[in-house]
CSV table of C-alpha atoms in Angstrom, one decimal:
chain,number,residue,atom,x,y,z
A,1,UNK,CA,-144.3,151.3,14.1
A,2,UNK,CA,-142.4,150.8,17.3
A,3,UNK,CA,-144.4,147.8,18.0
A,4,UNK,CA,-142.5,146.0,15.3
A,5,UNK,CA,-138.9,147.1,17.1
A,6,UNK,CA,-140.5,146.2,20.6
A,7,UNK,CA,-143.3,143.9,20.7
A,8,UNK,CA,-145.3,144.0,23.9
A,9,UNK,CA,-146.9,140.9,25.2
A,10,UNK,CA,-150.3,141.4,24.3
A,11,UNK,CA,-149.1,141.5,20.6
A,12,UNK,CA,-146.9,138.3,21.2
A,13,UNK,CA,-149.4,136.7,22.7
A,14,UNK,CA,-151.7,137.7,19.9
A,15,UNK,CA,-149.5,136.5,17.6
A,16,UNK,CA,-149.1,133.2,19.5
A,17,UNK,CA,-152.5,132.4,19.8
A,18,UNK,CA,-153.6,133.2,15.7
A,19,UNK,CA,-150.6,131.3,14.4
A,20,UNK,CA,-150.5,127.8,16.7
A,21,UNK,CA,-154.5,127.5,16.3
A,22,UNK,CA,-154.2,123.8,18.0
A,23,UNK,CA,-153.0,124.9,21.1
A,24,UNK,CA,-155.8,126.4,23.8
A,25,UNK,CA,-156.4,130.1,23.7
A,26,UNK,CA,-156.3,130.6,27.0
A,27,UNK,CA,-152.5,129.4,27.3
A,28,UNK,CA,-150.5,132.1,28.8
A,29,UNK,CA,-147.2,132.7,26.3
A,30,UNK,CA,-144.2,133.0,29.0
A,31,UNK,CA,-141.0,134.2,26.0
A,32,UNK,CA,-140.3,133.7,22.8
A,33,UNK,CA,-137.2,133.6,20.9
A,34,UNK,CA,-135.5,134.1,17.3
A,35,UNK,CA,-133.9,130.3,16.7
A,36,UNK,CA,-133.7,128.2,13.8
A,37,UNK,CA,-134.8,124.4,13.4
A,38,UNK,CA,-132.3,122.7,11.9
A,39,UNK,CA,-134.3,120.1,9.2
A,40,UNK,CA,-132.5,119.5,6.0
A,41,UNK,CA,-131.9,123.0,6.1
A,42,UNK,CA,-132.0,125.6,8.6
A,43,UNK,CA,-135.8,127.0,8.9
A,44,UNK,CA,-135.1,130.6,10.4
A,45,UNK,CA,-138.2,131.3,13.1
A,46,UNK,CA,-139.5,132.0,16.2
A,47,UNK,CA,-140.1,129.8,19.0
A,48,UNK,CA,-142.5,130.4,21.9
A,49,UNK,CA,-142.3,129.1,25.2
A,50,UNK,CA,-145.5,128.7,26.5
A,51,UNK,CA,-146.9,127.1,29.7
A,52,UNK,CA,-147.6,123.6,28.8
A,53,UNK,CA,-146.0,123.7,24.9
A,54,UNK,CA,-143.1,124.4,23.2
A,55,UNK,CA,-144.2,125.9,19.4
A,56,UNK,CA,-141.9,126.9,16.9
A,57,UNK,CA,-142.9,129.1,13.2
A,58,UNK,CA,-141.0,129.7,10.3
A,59,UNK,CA,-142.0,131.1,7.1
A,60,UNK,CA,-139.2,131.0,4.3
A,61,UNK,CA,-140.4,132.4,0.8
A,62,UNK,CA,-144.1,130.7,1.7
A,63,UNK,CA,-142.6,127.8,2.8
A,64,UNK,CA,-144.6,127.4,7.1
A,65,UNK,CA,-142.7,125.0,9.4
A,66,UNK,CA,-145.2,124.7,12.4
A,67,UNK,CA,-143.8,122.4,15.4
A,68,UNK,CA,-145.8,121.8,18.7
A,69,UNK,CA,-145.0,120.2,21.0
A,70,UNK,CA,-146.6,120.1,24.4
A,71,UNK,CA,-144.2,119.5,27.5
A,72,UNK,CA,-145.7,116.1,28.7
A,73,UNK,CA,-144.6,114.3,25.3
A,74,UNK,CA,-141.2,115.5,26.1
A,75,UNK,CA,-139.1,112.9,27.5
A,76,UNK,CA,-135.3,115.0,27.6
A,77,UNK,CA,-133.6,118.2,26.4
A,78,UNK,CA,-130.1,119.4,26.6
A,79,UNK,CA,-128.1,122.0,25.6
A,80,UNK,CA,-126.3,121.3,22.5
A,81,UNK,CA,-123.4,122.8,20.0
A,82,UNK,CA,-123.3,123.8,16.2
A,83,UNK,CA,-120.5,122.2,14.4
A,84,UNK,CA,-119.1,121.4,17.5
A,85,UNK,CA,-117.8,124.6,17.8
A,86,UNK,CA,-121.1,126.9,18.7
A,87,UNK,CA,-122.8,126.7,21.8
A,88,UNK,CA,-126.3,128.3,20.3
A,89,UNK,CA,-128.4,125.1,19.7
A,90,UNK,CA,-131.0,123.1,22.2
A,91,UNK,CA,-131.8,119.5,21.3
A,92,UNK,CA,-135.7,117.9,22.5
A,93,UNK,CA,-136.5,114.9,22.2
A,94,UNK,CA,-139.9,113.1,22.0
A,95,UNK,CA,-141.9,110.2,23.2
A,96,UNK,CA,-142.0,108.9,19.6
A,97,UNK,CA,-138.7,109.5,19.0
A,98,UNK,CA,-138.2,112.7,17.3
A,99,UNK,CA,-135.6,114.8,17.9
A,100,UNK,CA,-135.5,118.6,17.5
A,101,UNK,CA,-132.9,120.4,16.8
A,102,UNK,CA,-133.5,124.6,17.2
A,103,UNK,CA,-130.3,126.2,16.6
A,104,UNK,CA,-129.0,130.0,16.1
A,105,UNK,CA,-130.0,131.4,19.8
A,106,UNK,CA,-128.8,134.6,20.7
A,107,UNK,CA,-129.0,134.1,24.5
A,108,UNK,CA,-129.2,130.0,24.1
A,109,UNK,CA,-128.6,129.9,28.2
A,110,UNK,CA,-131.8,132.0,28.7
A,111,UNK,CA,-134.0,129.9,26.2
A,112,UNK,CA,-133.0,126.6,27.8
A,113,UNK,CA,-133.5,127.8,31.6
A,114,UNK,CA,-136.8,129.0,30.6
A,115,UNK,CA,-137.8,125.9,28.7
A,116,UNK,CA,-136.5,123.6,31.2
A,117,UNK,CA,-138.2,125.3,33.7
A,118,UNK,CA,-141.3,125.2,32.1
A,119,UNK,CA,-140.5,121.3,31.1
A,120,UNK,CA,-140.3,120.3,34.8
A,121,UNK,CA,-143.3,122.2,35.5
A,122,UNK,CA,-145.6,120.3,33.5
A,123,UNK,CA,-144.1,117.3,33.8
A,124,UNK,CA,-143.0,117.1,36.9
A,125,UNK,CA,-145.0,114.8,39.5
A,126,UNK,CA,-142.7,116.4,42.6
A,127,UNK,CA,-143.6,119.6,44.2
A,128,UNK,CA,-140.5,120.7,43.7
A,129,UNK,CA,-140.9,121.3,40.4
A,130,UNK,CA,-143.9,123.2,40.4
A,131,UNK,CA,-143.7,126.5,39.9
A,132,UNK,CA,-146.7,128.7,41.8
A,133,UNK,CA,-148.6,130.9,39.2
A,134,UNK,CA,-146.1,134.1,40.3
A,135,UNK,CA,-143.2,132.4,39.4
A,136,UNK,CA,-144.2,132.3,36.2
A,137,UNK,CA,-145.7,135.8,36.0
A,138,UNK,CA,-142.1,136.6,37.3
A,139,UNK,CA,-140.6,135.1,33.6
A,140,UNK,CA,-143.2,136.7,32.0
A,141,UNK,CA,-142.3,140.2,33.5
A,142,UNK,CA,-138.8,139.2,33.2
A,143,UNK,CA,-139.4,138.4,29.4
A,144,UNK,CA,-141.4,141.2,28.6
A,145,UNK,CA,-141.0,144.3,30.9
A,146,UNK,CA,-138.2,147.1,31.4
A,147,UNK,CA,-139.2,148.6,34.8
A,148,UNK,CA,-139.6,146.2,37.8
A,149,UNK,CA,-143.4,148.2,38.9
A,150,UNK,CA,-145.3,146.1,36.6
A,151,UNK,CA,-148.5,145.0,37.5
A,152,UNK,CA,-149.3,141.5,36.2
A,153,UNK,CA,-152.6,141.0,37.9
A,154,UNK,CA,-154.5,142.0,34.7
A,155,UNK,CA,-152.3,139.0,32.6
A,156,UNK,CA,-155.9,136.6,33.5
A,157,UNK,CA,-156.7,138.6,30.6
A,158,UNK,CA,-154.0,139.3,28.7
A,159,UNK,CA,-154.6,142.2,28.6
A,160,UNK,CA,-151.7,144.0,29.7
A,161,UNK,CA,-150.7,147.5,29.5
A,162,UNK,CA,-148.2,147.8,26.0
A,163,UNK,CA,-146.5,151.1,27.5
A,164,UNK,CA,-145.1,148.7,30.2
A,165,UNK,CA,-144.4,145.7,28.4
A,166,UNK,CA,-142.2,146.3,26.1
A,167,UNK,CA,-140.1,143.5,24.8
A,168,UNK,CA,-136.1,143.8,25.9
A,169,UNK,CA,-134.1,143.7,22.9
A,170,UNK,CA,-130.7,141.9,23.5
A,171,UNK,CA,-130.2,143.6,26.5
A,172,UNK,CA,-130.8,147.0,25.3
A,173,UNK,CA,-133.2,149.6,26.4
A,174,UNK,CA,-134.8,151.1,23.8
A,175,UNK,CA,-135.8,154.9,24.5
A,176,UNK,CA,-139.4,155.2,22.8
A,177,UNK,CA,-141.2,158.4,22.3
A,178,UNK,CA,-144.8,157.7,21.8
A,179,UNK,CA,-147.0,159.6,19.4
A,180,UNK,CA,-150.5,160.3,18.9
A,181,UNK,CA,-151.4,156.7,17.0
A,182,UNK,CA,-154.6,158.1,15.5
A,183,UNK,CA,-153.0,161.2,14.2
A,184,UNK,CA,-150.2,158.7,12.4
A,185,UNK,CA,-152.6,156.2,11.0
A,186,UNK,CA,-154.9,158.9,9.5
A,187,UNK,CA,-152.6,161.5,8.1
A,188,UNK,CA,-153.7,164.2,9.8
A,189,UNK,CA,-151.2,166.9,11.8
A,190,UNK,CA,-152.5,168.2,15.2
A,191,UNK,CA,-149.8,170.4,15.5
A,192,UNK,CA,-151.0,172.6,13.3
A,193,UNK,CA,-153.8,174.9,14.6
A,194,UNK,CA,-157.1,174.9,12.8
């Protein structure tokens, strides 16, 4: 049950890859966030910052909101206020004139940076924009990861090692004692000698 408290990449990515079905499955998931997209009312989700898309999920009372939106469609984002007052909210717009409007960050700063990194990358004809394959394995440690001796040469894969990639909560470190899963999921008590 820690999983749930912190996710490690491979279930992210997991997740990622089941819910936004139109999207390649081998697209590597760089973060993902807790944000809101403001429609006629605030749809309270999660949006993933992949590679070359920009997905967002919500599921209020069985009510799904899914958004994709790959980089090259869009044209600008900024960083944006709530009521004029909050500075929590990213505005995207696209190609055919949409406009997004995910609200209710936590670290708003961090989501942006990320995105608009990610943004110039795919979209970006310069080569100063590009960003070489360990750049973004660096976000993706930096996303994912609490000690700095990661090794992301397995993430071809995506198959990386869940004791290592535990998801930083809000800039805590979460001290996790790991059980015996089997023992948990059957019932049974090692402890005690047979």
């Amino acid at each position: 049950w820690y999983n749930f408290l912190l996710p490690s990449y491979k279930s992210r990515l997991s997740q990622f890859q089941c819910t936004f079905l139109d999207i390649p499955a081998n697209e590597k998931l760089v973060d993902d966030f807790i944000c809101a997209l403001h429609r006629d009312i605030l749809l309270q989700g999660r949006i993933y910052l992949a590679v070359n898309y920009v997905a967002f999920y919500s599921n209020i009372l069985g009510y799904e909101t899914v958004v994709t939106l790959a980089y090259r469609d869009i044209v600008a984002m900024r960083k944006a206020t709530t009521i004029r007052l909050f500075p929590n909210a990213i505005e995207v717009y696209t190609r055919d004139g949409s406009k997004y409007f995910f609200t209710s960050f936590v670290s708003r700063d961090r989501a942006y940076k990320v995105m608009k990194r990610l943004w110039l990358n795919a979209t970006g004809d310069a080569d100063e924009h590009r960003l070489p394959w360990q750049d973004i394995c660096k976000l993706i440690k930096e996303s994912y990861t609490i000690s700095n001796d990661v090794n992301l040469s397995e993430l071809e894969d995506a198959d990386l090692e869940e004791r290592d990639l535990l998801k930083v909560s809000g800039g805590r470190i979460w001290i996790i004692i790991l059980a015996d899963r089997r023992n948990w999921f059957t019932g049974k008590d090692n402890s005690k000698a047979t």
